[in-house]
Short mmCIF file of C-alpha atoms and ligand atoms in Angstrom, two decimals:
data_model
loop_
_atom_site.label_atom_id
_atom_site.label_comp_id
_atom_site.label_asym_id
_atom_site.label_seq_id
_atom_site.Cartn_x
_atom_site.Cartn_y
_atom_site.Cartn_z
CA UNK A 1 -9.76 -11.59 28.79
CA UNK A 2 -10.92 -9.32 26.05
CA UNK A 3 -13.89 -11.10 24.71
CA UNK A 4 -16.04 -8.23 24.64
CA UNK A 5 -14.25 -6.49 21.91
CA UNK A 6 -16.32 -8.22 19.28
CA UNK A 7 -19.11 -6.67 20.73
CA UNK A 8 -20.76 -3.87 19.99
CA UNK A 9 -23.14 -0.74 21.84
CA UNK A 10 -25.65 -2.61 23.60
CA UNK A 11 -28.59 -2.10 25.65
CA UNK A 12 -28.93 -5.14 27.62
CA UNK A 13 -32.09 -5.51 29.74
CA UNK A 14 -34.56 -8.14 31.02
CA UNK A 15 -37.24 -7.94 28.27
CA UNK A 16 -40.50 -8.87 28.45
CA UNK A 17 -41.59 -12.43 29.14
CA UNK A 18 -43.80 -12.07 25.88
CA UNK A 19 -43.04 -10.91 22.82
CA UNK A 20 -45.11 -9.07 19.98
CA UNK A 21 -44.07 -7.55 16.58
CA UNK A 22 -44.71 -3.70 17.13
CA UNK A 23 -47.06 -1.87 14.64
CA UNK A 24 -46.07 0.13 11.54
CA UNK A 25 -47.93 3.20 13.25
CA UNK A 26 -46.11 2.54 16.46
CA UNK A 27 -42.69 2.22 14.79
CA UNK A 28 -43.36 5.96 13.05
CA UNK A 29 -44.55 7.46 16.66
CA UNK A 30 -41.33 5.59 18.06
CA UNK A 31 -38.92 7.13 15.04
CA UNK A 32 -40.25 10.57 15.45
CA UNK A 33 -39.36 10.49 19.60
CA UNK A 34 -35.71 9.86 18.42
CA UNK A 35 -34.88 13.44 17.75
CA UNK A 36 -37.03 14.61 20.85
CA UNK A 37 -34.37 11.87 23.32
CA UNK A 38 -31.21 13.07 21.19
CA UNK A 39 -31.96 16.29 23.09
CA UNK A 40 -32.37 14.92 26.05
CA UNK A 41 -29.89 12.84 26.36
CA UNK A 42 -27.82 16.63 24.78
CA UNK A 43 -29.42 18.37 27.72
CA UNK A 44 -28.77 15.37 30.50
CA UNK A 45 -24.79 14.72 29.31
CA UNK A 46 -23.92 18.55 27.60
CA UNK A 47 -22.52 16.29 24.79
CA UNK A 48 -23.43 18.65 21.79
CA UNK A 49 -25.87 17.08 18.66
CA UNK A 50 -23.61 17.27 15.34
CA UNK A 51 -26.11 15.64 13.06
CA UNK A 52 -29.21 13.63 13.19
CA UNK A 53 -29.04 10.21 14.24
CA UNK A 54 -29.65 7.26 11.97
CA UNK A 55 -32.38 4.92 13.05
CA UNK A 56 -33.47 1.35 11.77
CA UNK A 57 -35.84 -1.22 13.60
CA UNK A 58 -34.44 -4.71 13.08
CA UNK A 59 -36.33 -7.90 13.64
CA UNK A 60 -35.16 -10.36 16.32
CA UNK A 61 -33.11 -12.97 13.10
CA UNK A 62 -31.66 -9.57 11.46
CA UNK A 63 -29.95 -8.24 14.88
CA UNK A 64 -28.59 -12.22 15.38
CA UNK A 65 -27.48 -12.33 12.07
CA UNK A 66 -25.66 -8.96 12.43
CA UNK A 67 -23.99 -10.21 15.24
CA UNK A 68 -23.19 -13.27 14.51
CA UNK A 69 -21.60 -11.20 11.25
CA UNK A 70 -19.48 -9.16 13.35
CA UNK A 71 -18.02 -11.93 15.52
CA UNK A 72 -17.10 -14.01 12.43
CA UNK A 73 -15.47 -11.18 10.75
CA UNK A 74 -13.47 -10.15 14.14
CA UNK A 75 -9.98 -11.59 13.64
CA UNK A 76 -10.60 -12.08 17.28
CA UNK A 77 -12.64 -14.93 16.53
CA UNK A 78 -10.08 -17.48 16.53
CA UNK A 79 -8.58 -15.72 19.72
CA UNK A 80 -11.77 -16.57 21.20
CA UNK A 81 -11.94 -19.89 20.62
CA UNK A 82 -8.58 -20.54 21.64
CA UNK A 83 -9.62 -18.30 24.73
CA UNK A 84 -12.43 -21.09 25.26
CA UNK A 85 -9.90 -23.78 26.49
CA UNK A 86 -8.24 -21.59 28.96
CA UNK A 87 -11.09 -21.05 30.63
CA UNK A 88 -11.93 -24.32 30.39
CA UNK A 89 -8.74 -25.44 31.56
CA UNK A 90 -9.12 -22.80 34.83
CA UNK A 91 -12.50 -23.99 35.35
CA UNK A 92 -14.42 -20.73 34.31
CA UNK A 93 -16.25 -22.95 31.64
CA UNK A 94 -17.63 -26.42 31.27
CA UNK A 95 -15.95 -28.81 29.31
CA UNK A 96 -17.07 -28.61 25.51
CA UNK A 97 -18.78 -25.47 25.70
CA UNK A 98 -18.65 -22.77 22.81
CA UNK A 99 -17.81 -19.07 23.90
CA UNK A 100 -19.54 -17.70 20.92
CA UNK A 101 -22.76 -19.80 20.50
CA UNK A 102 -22.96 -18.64 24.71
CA UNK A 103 -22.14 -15.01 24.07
CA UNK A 104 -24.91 -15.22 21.20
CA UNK A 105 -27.57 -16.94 23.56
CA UNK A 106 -27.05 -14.53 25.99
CA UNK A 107 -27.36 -11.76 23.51
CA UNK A 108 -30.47 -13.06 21.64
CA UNK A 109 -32.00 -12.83 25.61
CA UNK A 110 -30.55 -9.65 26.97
CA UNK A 111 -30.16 -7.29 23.64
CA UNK A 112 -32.62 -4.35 24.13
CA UNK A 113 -31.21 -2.36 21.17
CA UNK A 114 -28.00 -1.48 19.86
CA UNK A 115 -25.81 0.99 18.37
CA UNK A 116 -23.68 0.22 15.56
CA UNK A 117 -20.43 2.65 15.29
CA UNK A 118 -19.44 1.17 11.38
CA UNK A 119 -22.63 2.59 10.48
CA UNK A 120 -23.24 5.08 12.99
CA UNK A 121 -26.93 4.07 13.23
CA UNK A 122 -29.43 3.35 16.03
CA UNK A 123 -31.21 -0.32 15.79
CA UNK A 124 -34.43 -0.81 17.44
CA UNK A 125 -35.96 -4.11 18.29
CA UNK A 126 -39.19 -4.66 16.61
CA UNK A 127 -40.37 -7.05 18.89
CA UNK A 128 -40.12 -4.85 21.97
CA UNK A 129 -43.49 -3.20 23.35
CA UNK A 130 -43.03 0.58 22.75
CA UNK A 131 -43.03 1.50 26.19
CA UNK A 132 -39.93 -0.13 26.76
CA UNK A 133 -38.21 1.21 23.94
CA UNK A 134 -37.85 4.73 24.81
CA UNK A 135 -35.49 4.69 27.94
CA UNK A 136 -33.32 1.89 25.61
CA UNK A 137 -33.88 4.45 23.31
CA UNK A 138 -32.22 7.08 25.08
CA UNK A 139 -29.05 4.58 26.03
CA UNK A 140 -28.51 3.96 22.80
CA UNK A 141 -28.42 7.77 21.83
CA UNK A 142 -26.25 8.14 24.25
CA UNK A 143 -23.56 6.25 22.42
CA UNK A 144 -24.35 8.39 19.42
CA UNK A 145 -23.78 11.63 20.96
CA UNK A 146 -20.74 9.54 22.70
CA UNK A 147 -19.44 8.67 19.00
CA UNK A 148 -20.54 12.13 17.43
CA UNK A 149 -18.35 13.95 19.54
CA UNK A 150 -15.20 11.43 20.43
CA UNK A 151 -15.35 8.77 17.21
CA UNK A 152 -15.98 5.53 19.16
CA UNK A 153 -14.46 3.87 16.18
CA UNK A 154 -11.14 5.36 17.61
CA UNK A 155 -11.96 5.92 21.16
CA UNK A 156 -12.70 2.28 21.65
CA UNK A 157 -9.27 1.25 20.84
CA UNK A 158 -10.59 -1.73 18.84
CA UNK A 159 -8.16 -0.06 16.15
CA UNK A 160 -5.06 -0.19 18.24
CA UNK A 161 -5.70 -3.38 19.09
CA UNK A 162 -6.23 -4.55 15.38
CA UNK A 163 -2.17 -3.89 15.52
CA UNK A 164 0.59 -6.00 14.88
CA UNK A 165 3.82 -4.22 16.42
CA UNK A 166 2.46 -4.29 20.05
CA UNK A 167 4.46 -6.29 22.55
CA UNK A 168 2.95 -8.66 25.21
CA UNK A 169 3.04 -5.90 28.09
CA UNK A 170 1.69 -3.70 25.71
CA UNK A 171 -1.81 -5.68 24.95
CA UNK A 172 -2.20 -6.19 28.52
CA UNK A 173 -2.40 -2.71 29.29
CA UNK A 174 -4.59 -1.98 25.82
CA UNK A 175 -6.68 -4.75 27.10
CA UNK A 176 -7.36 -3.51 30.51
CA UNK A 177 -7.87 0.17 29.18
CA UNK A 178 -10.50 -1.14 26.64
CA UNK A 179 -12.36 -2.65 29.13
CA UNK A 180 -12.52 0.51 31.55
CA UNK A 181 -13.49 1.98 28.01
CA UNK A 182 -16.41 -0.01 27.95
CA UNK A 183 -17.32 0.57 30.94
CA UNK A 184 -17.28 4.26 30.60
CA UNK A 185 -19.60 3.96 27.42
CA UNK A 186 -22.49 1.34 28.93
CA UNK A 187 -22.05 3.15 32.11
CA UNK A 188 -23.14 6.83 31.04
CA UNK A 189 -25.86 5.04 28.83
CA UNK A 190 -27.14 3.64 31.35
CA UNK A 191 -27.03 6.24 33.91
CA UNK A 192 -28.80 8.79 30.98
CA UNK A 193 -31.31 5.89 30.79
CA UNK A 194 -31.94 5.75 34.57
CA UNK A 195 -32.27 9.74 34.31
CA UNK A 196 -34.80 9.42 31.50
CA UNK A 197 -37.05 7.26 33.20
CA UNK A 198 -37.30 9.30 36.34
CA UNK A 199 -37.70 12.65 34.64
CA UNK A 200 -41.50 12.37 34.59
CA UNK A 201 -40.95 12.21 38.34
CA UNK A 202 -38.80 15.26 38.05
CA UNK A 203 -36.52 13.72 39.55
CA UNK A 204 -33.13 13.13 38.36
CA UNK A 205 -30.49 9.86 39.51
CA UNK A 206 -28.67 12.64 41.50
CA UNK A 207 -31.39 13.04 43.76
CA UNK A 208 -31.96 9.43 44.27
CA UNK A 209 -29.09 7.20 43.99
CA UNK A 210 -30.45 4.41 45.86
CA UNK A 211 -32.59 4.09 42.34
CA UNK A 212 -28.76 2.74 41.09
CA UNK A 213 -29.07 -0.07 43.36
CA UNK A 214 -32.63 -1.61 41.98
CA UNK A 215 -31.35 -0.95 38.28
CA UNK A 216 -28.39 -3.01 39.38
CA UNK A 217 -30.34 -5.94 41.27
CA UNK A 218 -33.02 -5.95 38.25
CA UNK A 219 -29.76 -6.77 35.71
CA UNK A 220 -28.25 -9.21 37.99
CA UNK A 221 -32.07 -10.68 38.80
CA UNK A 222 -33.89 -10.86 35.73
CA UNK A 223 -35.39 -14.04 37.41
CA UNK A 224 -37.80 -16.30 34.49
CA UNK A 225 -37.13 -13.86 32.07
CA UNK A 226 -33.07 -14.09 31.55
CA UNK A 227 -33.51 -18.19 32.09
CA UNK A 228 -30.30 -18.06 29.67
CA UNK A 229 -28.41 -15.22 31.64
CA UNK A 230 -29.37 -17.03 35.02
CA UNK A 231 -27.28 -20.30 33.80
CA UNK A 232 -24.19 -19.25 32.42
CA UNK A 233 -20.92 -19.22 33.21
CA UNK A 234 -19.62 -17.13 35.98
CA UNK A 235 -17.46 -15.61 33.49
CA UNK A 236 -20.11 -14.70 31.13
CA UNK A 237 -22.63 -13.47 33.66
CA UNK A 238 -19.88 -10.87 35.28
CA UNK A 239 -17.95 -10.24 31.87
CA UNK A 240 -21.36 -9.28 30.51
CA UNK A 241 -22.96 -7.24 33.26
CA UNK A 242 -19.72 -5.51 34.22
CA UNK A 243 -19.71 -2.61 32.27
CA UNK A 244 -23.20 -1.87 32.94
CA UNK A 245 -23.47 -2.36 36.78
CA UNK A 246 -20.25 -1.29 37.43
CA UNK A 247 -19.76 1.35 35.13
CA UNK A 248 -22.54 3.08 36.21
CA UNK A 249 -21.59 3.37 39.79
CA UNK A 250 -18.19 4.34 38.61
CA UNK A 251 -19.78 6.97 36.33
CA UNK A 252 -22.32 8.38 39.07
CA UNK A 253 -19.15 8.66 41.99
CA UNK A 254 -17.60 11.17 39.33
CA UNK A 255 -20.84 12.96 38.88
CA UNK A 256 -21.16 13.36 42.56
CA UNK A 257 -17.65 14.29 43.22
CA UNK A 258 -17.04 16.37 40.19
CA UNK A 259 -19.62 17.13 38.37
CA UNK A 260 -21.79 16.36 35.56
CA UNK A 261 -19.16 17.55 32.57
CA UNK A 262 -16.59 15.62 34.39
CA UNK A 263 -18.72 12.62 34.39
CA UNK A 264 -19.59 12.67 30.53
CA UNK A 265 -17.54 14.63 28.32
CA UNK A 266 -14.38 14.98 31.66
CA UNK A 267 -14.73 10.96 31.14
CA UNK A 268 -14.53 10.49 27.24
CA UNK A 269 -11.45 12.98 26.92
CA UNK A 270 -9.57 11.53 30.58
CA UNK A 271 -11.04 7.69 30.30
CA UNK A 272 -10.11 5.09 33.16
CA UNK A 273 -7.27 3.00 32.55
CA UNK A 274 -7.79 -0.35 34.15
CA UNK A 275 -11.09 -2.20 35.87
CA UNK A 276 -9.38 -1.65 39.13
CA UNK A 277 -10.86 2.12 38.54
CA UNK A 278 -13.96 1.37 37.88
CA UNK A 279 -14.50 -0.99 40.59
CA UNK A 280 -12.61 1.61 42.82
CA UNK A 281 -13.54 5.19 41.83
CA UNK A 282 -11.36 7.08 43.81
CA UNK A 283 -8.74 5.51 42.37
CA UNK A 284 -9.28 7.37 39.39
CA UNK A 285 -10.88 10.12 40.95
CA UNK A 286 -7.01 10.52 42.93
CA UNK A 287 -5.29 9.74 39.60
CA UNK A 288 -4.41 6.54 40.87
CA UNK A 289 -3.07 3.51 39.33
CA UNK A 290 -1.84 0.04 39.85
CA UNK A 291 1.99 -0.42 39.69
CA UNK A 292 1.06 -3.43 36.89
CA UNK A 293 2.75 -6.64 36.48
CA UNK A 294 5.60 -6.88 34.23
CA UNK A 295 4.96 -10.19 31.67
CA UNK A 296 7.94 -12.68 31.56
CA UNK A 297 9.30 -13.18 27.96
CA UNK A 298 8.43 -16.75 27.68
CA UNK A 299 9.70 -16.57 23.63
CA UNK A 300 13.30 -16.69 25.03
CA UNK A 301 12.38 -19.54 27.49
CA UNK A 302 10.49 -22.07 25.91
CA UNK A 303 11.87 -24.34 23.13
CA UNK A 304 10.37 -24.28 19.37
CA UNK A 305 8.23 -27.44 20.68
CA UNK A 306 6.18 -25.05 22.05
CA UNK A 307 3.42 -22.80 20.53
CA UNK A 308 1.92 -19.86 22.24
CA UNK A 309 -1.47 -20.76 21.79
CA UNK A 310 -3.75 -17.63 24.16
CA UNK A 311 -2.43 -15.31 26.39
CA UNK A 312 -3.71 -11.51 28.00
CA UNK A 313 -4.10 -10.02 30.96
CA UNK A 314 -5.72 -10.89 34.08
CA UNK A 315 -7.19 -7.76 35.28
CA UNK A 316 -9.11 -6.77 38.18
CA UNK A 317 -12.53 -7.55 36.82
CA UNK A 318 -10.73 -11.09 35.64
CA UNK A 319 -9.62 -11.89 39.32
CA UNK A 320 -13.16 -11.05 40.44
CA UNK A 321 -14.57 -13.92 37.93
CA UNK A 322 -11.67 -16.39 39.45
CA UNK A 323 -13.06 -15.85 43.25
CA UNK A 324 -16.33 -16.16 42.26
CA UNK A 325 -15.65 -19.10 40.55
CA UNK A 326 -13.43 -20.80 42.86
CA UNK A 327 -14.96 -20.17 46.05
CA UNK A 328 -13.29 -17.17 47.20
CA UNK A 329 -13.84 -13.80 48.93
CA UNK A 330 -14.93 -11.35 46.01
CA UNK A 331 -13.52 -8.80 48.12
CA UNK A 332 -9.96 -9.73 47.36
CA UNK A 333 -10.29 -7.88 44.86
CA UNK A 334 -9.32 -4.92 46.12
CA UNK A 335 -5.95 -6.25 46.46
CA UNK A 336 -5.22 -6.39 42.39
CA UNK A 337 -2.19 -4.79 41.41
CA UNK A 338 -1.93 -6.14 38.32
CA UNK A 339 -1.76 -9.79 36.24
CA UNK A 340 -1.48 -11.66 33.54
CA UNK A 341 -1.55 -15.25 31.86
CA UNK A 342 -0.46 -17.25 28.88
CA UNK A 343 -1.12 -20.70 27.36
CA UNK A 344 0.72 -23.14 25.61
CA UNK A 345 0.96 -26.05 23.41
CA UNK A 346 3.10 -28.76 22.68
CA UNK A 347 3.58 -28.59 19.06
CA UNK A 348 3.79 -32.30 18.27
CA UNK A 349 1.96 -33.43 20.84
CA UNK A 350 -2.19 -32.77 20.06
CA UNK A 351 -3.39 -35.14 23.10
CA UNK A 352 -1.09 -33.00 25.61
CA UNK A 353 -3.08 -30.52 27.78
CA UNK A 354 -2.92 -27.33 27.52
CA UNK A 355 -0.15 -25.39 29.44
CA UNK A 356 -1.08 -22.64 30.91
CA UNK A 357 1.21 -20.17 33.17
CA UNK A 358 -0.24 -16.73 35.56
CA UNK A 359 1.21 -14.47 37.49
CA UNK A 360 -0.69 -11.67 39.75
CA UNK A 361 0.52 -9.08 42.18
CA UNK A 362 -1.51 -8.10 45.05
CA UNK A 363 -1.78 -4.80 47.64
CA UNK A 364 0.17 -7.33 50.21
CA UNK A 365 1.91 -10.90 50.83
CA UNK A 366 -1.30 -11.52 52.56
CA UNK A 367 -3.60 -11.33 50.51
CA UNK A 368 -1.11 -12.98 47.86
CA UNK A 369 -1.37 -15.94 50.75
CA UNK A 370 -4.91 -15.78 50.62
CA UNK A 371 -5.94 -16.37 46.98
CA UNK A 372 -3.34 -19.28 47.05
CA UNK A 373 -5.35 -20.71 49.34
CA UNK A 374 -8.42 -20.30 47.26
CA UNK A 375 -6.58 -21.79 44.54
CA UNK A 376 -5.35 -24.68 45.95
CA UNK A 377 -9.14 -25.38 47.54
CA UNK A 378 -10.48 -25.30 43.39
CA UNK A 379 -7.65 -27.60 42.39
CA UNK A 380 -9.41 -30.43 44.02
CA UNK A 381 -12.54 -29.50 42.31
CA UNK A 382 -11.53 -29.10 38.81
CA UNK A 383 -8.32 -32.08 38.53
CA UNK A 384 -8.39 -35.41 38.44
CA UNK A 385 -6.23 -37.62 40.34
CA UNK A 386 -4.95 -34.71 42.32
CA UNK A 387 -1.96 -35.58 44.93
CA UNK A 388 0.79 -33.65 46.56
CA UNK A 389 4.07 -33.61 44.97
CA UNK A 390 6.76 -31.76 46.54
CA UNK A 391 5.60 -28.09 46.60
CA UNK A 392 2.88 -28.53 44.11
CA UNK A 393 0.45 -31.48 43.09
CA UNK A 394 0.74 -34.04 40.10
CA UNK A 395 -2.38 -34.62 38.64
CA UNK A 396 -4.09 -35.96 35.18
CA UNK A 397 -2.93 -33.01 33.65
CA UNK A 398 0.32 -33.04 34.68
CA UNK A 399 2.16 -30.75 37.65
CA UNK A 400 0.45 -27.62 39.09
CA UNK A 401 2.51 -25.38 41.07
CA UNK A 402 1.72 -22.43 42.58
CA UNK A 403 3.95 -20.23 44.42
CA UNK A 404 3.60 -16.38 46.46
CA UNK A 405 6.86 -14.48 46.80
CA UNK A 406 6.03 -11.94 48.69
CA UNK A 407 2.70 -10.33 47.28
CA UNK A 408 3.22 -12.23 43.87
CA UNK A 409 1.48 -14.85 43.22
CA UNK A 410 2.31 -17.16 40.41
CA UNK A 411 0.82 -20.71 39.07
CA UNK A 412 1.81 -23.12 36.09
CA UNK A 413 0.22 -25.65 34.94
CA UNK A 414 0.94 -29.19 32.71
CA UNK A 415 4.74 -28.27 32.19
CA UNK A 416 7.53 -30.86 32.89
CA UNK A 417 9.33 -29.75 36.11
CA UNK A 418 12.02 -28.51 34.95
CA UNK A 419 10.33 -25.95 32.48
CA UNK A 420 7.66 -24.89 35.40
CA UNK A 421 10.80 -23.96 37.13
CA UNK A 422 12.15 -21.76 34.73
CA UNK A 423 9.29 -20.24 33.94
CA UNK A 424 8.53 -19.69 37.67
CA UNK A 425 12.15 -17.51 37.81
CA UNK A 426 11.70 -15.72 34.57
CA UNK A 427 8.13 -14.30 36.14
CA UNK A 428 9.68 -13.70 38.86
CA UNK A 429 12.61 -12.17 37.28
CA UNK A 430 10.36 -9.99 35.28
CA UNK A 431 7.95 -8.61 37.86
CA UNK A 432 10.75 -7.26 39.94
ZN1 LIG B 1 -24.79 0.46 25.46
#
């Protein structure tokens, strides 16, 4: 569920319940500090400075306006909305509700400051008191000695996945690395920024990692100030926080296991593959990775009726968002061995519901067992007129069937019986 990729660098903070336009004399004292926290974030990461970073303070409509810009210009756009009635169909998001004007809400709340790679400039908020700018200050220089010395434009991926030629199995892996990506980025930022606040202490987050866990509780808690955050979507909220939180535990474990090059520069030239790594360090740490779930090709299966409307993968970080949401153990999660899902639509057919099919492998049958069980508990939630029907339940939107071979799990959803069961085979087929 790549919906971060039309996203950008950001700080993202609680801000302060009230809001003043900074002064043209603080905005000079706050431009001159950028050079001094380029070299410390140098000093803190050993990235090397190549040139002096660009800098522009932006007002609260000028950062919207940029970002609404650079969602409407994402081809992904359309992906997204399509996207939208997936989740809406799984029961990640309320009926009717728009993943961009959410993902802007949020932004317009949590956006401390960004960095923008196509320009390769720094943006300040000019309605953020200038104490709190310089530790956002020194996250977002972070990403520019991050894109000075590895080209984000490149290292993000965002190009690869602008391509045409790649297969199914091949975006679900792209997608999965770009979000460990992410996490790498937001994760060293924010561990720098951590670093910069304490050094008046001198102390640094090595010497007091518990520090980690009130950064993490503050971004999860931001209480009356994130009043937007605090209401949305499951999916939002984690898909949001994620790289941040998670990241930077993932980036301090490699800093106390291997070092501080291996945990900045080691990290940008060997990056994560999946979220299972970042959520499980060691993994990486051990050179580690799932075995992955091979995607059935639904092309051959499914008639031209049928249009493939969304599809990606469902990654550790993805399942994560599904337990929360549905009531189950978040610690499952451990058991993701890969995953994926697509959607369909009945060409002719505009009132039909969407189709949607998903497949995951887990560590063991057991836990396989157990998020069926999970599942089947949120089907009553989220369908109407739910009743049993042979293995599965028929419902308003049609059959749902779910099914665990051994540790695969596998669902569909609003297909005629006999195409639910050969699309159950083919993923079956497919994954072994
Ligand atoms: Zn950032």
């Amino acid at each position: 569920m790549p919906w971060l990729l039309v996203l950008f660098c950001l700080s993202l903070a609680a801000q302060p319940a009230s809001y003043q336009k900074i002064s043209p004399r603080q905005a000079a004292e706050l431009f001159r500090s950028v050079d001094e926290i380029t070299a410390f974030v140098s000093h803190e990461t050993g990235l090397p400075i190549h040139s002096k970073v660009k800098r522009a303070l932006v007002s609260r409509e000028a950062m919207l306006e940029n970002l609404r810009r650079n969602m409407s210009d994402d081809p992904d756009t359309q992906r997204l909305r399509h996207e939208s009635e997936t989740l809406i169909k799984l029961g990640l998001l309320p009926r009717g509700y728009s993943l961009e004007k959410g993902l802007l809400a949020l932004l317009g709340e949590g956006v401390n400051g960004y960095y923008d790679e196509k320009t390769q400039t720094m943006n300040l908020l000019d309605w953020l008191p200038p104490a709190a700018q310089k530790p956002v200050m020194a996250h977002e220089l972070t990403h520019a000695l991050q894109d000075q010395n590895f080209d984000l434009r490149h290292w993000t991926l965002g190009e690869e996945w602008k391509r045409k030629d790649l297969n199914f199995a091949d975006r679900i892996a792209l997608e999965e690395a770009i979000n460990a990506r992410q996490a790498v980025l937001e994760g060293q930022g924010n561990l720098v920024m951590v670093d910069y606040m304490l050094a008046p202490t001198g102390q640094s987050v090595q010497d007091n990692p518990q520090v980690l866990a009130l950064v993490r509780k503050r971004m999860y808690t931001g209480g009356a100030e994130t009043p937007v955050f605090q209401a949305a979507p499951v999916v939002l909220r984690e898909g949001m926080i994620f790289p941040y939180t998670s990241g930077m535990d993932f980036v301090m474990r490699v800093q106390q296991q291997r070092g501080v090059e291996a945990s900045y520069g080691g990290l940008l030239r060997n990056p994560p593959a999946e979220t299972l790594q970042i959520m499980a360090p060691q993994l990486y740490l051990h050179g580690q990775r799932a075995p992955g779930l091979r995607p059935a090709d639904f092309e051959g299966l499914l008639g031209p009726q049928w249009e493939r409307y969304d599809d990606g993968a469902v990654g550790a970080l993805d399942l994560r968002v599904l337990l929360l949401q549905w009531g189950g153990d978040a610690a499952l999660t451990s058991n993701w061995r890969g995953g994926y899902y697509a959607a369909f639509r009945r060409k002719n057919d505009a009132k039909a519901p969407l189709s949607v099919a998903m497949a995951l492998r887990f560590a063991t049958p057991e836990a396989a067992q157990s998020f069926d069980v999970v599942y089947r508990a949120y089907l009553k939630q989220r369908c109407e007129a739910l009743k049993p029907d042979g293995e599965g339940y028929a419902s308003a939107e049609g059959l749902l069937q779910s099914e665990v071979y051994g540790p695969l799990w596998m669902t569909t959803e609003s297909f005629d019986a006999a195409t639910a069961a050969l699309l159950h085979s083919a993923m079956l087929a497919a994954a072994r």
